[in-house]
XYZ file of N, CA, C and O in Angstrom:
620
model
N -52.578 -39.726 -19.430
C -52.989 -38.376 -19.782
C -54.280 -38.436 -20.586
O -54.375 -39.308 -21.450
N -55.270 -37.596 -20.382
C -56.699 -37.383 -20.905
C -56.843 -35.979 -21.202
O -56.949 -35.158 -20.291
N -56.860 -35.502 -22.969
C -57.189 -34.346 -23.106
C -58.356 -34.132 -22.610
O -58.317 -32.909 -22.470
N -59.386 -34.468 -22.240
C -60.800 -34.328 -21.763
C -60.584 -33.885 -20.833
O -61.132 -32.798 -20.650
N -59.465 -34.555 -19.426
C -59.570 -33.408 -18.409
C -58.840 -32.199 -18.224
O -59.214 -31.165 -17.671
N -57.662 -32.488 -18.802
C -56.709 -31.183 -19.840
C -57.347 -29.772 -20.151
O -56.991 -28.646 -19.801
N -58.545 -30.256 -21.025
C -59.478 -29.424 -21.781
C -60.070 -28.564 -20.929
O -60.104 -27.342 -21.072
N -60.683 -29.383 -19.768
C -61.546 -28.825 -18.852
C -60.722 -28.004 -17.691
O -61.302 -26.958 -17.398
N -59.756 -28.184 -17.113
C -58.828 -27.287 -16.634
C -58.743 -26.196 -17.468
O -58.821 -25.038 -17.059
N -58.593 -26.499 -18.572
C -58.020 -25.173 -19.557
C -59.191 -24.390 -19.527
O -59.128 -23.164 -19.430
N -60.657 -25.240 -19.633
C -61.968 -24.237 -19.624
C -62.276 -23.264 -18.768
O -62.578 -22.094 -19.004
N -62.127 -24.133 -17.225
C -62.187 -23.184 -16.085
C -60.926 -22.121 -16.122
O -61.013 -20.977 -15.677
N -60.134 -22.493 -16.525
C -59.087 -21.224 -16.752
C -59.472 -19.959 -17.651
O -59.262 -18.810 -17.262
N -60.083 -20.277 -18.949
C -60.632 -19.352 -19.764
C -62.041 -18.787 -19.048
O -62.205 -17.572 -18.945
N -63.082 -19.764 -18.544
C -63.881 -18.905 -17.677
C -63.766 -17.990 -16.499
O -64.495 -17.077 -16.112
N -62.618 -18.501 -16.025
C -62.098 -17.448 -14.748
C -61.760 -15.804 -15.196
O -62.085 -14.831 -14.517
N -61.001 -15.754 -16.556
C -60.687 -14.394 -16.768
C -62.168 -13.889 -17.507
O -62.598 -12.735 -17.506
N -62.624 -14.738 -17.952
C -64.365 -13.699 -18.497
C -65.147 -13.339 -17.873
O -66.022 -12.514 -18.136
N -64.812 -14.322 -16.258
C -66.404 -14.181 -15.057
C -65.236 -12.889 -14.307
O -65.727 -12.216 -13.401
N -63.745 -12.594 -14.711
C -62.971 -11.548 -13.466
C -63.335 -12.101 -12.267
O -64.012 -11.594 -11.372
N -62.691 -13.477 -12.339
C -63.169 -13.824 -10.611
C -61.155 -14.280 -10.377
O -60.925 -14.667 -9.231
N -60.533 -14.260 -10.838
C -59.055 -14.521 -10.101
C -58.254 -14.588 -11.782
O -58.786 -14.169 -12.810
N -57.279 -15.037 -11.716
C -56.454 -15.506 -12.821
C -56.370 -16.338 -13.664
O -57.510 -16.764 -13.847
N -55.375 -17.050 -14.580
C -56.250 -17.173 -15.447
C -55.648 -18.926 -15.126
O -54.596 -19.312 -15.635
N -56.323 -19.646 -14.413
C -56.046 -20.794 -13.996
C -57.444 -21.616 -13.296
O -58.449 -21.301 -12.658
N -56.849 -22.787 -13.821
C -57.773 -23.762 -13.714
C -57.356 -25.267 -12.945
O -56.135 -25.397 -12.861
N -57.911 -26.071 -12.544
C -57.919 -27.212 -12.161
C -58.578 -28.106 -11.591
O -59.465 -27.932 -10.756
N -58.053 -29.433 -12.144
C -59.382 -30.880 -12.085
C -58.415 -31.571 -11.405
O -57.188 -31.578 -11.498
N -59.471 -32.358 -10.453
C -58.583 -33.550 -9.653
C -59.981 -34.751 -10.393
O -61.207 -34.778 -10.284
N -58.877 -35.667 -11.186
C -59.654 -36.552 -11.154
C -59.580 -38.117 -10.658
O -58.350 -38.066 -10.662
N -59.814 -39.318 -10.280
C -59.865 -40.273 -10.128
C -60.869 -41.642 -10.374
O -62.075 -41.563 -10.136
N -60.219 -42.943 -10.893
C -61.120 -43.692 -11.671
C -61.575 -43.051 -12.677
O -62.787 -43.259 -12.734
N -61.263 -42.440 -13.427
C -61.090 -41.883 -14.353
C -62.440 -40.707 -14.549
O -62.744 -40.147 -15.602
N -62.861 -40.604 -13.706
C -63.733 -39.428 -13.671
C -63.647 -37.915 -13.116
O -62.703 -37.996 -12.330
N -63.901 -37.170 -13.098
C -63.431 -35.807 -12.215
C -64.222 -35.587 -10.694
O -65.439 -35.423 -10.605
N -63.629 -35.607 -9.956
C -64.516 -35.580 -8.511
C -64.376 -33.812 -8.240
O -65.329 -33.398 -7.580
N -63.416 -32.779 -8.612
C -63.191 -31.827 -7.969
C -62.237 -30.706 -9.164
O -61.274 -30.926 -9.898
N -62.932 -29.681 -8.939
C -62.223 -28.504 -9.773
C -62.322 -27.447 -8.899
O -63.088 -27.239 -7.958
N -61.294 -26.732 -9.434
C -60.762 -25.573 -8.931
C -60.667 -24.330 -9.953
O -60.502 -24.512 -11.159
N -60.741 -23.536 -9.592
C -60.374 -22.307 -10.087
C -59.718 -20.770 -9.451
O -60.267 -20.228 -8.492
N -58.312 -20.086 -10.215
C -58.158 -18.926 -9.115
C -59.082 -18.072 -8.717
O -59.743 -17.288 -9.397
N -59.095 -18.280 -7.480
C -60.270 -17.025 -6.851
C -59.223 -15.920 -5.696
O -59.677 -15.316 -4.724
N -57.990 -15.910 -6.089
C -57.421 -14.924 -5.158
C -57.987 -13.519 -4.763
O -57.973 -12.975 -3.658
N -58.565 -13.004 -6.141
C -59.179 -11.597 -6.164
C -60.420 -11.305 -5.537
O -60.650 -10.434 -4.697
N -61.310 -12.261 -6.119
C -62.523 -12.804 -5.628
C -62.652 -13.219 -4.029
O -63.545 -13.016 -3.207
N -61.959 -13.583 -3.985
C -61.727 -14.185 -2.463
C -60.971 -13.635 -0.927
O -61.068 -14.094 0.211
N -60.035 -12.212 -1.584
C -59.383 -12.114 -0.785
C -58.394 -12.961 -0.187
O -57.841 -12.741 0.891
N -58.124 -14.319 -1.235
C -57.065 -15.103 -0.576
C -55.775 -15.430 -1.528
O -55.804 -15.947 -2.645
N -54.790 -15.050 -0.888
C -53.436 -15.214 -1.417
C -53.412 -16.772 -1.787
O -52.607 -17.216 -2.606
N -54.371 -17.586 -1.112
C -53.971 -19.207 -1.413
C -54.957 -19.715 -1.647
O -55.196 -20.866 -1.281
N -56.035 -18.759 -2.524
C -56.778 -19.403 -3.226
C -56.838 -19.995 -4.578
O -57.882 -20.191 -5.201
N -55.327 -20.337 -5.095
C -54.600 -20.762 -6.596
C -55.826 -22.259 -6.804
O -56.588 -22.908 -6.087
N -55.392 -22.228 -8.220
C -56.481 -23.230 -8.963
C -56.872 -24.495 -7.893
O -57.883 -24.850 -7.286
N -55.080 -25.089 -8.061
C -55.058 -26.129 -7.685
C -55.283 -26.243 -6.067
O -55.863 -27.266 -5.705
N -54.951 -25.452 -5.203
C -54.895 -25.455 -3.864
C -56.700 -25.823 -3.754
O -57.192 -26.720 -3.069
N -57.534 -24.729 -4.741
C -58.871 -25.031 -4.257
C -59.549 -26.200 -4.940
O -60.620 -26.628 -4.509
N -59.045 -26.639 -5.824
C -59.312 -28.166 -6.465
C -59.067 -29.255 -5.151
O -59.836 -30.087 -4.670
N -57.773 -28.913 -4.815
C -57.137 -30.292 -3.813
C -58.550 -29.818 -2.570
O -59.306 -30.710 -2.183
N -58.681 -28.750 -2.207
C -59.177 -28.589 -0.773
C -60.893 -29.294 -1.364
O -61.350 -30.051 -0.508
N -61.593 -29.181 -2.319
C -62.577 -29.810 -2.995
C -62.414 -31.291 -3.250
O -63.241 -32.201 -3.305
N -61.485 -31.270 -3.348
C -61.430 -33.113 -3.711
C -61.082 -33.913 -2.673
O -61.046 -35.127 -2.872
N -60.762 -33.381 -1.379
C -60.372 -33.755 -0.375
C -61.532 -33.913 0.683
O -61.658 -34.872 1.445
N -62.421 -32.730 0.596
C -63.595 -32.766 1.187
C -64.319 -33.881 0.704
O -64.598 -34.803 1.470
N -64.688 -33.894 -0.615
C -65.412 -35.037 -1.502
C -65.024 -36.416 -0.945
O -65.797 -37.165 -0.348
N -64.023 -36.603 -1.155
C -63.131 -37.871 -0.514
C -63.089 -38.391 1.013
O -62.943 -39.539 1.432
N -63.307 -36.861 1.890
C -63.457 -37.195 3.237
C -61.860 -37.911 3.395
O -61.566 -39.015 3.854
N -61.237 -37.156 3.000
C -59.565 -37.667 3.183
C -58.694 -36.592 3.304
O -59.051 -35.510 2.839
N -57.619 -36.698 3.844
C -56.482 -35.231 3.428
C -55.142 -36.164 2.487
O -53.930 -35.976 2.591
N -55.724 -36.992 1.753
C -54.777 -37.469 0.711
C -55.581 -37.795 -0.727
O -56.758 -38.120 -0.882
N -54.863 -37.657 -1.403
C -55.756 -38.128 -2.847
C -54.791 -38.754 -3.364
O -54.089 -38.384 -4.304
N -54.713 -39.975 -2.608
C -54.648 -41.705 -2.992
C -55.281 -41.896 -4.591
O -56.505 -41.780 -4.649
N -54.551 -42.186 -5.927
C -54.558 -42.678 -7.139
C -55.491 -41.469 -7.819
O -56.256 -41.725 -8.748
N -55.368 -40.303 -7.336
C -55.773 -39.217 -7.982
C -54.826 -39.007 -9.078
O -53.874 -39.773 -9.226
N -55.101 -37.690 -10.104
C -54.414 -36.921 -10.750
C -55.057 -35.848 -10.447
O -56.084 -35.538 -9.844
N -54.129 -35.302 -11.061
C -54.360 -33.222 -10.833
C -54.363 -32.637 -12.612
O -53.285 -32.059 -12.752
N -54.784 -32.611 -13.323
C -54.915 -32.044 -14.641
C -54.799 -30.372 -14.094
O -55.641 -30.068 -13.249
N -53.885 -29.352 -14.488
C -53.929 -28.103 -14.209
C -53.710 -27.241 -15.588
O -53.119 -27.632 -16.594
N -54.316 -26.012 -15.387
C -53.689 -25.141 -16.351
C -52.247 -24.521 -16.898
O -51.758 -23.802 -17.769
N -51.904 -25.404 -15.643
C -50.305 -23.780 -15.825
C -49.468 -24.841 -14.593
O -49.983 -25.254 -13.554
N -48.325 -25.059 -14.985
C -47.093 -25.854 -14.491
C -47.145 -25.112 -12.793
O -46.743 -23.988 -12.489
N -47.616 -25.897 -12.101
C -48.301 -25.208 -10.464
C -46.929 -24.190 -9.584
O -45.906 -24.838 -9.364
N -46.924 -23.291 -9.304
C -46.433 -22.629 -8.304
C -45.689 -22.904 -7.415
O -45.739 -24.126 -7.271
N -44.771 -22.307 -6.474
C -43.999 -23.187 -5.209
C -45.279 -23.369 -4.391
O -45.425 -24.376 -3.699
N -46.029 -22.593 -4.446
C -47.128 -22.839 -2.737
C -47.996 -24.394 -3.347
O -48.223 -25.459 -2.775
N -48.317 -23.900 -4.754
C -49.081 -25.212 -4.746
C -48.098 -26.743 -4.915
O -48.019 -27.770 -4.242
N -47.460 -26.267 -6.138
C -46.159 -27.473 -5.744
C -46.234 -28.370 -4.323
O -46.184 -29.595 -4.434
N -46.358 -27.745 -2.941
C -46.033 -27.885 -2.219
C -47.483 -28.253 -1.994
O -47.513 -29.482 -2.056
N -48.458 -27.881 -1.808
C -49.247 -28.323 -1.549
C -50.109 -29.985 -2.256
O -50.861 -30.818 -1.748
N -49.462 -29.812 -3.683
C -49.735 -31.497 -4.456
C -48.270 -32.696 -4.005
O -48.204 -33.891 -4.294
N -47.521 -32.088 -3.444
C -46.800 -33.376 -2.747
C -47.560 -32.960 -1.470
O -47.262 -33.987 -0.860
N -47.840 -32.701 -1.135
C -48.480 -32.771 0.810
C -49.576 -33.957 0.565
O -49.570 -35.004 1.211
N -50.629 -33.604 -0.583
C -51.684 -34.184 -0.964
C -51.393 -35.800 -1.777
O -52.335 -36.512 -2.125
N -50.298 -36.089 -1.931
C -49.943 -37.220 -2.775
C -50.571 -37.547 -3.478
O -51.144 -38.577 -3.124
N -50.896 -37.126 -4.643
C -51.976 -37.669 -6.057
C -50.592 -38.640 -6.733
O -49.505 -38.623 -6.157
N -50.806 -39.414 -7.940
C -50.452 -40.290 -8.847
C -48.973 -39.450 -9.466
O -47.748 -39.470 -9.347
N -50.257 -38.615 -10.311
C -49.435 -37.726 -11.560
C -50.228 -35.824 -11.116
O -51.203 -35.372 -10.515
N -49.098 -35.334 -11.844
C -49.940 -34.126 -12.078
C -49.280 -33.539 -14.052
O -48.148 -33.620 -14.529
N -50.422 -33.071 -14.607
C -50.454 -32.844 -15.874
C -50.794 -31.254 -15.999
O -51.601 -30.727 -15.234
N -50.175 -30.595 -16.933
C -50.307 -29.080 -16.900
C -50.105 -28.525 -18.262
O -49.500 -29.302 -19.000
N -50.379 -27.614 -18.693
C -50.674 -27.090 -19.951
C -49.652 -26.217 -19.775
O -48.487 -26.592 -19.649
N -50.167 -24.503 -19.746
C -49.125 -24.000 -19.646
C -47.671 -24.216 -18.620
O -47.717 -24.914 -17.607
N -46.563 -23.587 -19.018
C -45.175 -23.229 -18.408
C -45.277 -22.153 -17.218
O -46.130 -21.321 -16.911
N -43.841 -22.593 -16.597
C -43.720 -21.757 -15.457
C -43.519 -20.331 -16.614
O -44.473 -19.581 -16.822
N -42.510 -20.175 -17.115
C -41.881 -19.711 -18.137
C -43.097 -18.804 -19.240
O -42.760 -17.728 -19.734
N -44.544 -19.436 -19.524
C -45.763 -18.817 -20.305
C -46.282 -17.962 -19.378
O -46.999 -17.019 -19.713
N -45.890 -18.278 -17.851
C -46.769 -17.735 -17.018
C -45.848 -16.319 -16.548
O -46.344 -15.215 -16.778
N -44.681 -16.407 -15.976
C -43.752 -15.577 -16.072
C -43.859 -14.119 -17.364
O -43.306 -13.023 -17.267
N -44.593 -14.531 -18.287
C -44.418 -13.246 -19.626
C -45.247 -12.593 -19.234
O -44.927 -11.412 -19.095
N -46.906 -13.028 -18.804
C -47.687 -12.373 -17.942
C -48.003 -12.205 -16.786
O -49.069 -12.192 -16.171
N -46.548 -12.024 -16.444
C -46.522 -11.110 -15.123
C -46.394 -12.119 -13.892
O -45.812 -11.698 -12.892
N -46.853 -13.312 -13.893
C -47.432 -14.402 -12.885
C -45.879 -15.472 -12.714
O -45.753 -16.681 -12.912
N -44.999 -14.577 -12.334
C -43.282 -14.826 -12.637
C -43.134 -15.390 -10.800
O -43.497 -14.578 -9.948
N -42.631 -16.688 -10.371
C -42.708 -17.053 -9.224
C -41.003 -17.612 -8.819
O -40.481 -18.102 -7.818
N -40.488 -17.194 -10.317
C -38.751 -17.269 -9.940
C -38.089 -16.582 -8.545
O -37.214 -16.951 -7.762
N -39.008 -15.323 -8.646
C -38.094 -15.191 -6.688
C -37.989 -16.071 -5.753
O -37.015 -16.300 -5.037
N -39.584 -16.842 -5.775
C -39.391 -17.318 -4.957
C -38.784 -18.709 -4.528
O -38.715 -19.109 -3.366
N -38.297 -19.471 -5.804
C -37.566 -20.355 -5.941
C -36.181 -19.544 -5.320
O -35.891 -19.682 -4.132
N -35.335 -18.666 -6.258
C -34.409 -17.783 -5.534
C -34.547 -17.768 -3.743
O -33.614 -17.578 -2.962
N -35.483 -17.935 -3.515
C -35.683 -16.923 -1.866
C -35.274 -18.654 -0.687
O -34.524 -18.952 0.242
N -36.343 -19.322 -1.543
C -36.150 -20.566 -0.716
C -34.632 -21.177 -0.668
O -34.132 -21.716 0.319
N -34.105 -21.016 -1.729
C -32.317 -20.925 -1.553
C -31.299 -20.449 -0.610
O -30.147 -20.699 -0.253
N -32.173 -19.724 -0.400
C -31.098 -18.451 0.566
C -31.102 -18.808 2.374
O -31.866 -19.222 3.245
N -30.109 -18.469 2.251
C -29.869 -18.854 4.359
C -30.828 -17.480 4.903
O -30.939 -16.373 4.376
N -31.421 -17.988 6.088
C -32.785 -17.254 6.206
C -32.309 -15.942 6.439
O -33.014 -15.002 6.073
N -30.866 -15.661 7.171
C -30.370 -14.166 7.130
C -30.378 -13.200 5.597
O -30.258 -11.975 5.625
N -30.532 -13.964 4.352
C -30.693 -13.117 3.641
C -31.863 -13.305 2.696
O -31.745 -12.829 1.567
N -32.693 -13.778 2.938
C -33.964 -13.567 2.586
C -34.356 -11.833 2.704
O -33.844 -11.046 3.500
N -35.329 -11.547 1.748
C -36.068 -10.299 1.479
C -36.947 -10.246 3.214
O -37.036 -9.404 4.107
N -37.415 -11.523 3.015
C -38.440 -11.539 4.106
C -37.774 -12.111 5.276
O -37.086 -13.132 5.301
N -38.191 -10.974 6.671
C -37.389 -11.314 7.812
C -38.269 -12.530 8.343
O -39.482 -12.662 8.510
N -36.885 -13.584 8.592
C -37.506 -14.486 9.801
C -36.536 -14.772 10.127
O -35.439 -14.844 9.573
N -37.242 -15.145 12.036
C -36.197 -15.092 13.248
C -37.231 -16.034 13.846
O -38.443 -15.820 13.836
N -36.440 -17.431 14.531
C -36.739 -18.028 15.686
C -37.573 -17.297 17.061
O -37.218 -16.294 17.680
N -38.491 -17.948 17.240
C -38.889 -16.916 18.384
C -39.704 -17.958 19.756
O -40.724 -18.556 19.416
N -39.445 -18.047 20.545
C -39.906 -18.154 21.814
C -40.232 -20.206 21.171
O -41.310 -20.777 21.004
N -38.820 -20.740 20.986
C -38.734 -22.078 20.516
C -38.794 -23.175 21.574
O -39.036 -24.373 21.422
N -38.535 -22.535 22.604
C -38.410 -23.864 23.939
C -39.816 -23.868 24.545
O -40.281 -24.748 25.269
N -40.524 -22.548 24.063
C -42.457 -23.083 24.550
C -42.723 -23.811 23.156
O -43.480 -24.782 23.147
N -42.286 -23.489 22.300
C -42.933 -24.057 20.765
C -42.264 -25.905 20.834
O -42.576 -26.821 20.074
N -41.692 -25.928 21.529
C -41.243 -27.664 20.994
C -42.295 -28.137 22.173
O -41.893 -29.274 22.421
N -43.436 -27.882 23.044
C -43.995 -28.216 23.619
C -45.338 -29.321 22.298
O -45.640 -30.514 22.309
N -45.656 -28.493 21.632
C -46.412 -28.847 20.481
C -45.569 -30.281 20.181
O -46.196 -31.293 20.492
N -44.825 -30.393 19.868
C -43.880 -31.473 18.814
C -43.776 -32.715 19.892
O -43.858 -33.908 19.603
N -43.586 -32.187 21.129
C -43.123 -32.962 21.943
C -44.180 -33.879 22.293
O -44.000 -35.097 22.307
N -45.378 -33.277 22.600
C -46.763 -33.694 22.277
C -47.746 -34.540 21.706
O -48.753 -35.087 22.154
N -46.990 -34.492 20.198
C -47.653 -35.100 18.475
C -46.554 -36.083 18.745
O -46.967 -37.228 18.564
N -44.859 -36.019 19.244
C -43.572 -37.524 19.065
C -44.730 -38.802 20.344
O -45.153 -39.915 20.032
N -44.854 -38.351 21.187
C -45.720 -38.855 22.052
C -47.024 -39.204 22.236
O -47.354 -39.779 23.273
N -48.034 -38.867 21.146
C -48.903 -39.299 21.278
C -49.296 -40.712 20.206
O -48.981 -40.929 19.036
N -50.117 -41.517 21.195
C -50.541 -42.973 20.570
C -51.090 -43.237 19.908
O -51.217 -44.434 19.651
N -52.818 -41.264 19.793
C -53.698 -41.459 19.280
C -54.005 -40.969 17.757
O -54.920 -41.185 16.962
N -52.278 -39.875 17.722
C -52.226 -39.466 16.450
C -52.727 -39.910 14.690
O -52.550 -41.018 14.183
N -52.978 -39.440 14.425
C -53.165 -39.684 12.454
C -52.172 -39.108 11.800
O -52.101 -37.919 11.489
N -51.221 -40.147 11.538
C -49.841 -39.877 10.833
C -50.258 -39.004 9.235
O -51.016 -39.561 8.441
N -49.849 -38.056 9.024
C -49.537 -37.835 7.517
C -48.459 -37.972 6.610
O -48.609 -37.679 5.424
């Protein structure tokens, strides 16, 4: 752990709510102990639901890297990451990830992501949000495709 990159997550987090460009989150991917890639929320700014700190840190540090893994990275973030990003820093396999604020700090202002822990629980018939299987015997054409091919790039 390095308050230095700690700090600097936390900065871009405090600059994000003064520039009103997304929320109030930040994040550094660093490696060899230097920072290759930061992020900041630009959901508002951006029009994108998945433009969270860390999602646009990883998609920056990944480009930089010319990789879709960040092999002996860390992730220094503002705020204990989200289910989407969660999900997106195991996809990305970094080292460690380090975070300042709580799910729980983030939850008081409003930025509360307990449903959706709740939601992912639930058998898909009772989810809020409808989903239904649909047209699956053309869709395993894809899969069948990627089990079979020689020339693939495993992730």
């Amino acid at each position: 752990m390095n308050k230095k990159f700690m700090r600097k997550a936390i900065e871009l987090s405090i600059d994000n709510v003064k520039n009103n460009l997304g929320g109030p989150f930040g994040a550094v991917v660093v490696k060899d102990g230097k920072i290759i890639a930061t992020g900041a929320n630009c959901v508002t700014s951006h029009n994108d639901p998945t433009a969270h700190a860390e999602v646009t840190a990883i998609r920056n540090a990944c480009k930089k890297l010319g990789s879709f893994q960040l092999d002996e990275c860390e992730i220094y973030t503002s705020c204990e990451p989200c289910p989407m990003c969660l999900g997106a820093i195991y996809w990305a396999r970094p080292k460690a990830v380090y975070y300042g604020n709580t799910k729980a700090d983030a939850a008081k202002i409003d930025f509360d992501d307990q449903f959706i822990y709740d939601e992912i629980d639930l058998p898909l018939h009772k989810r809020k949000l409808k989903m239904q299987q649909f047209l699956g015997d053309e869709a395993i054409k894809a899969f069948e495709l990627w089990a079979n091919n020689t020339k693939k790039t495993e992730y």
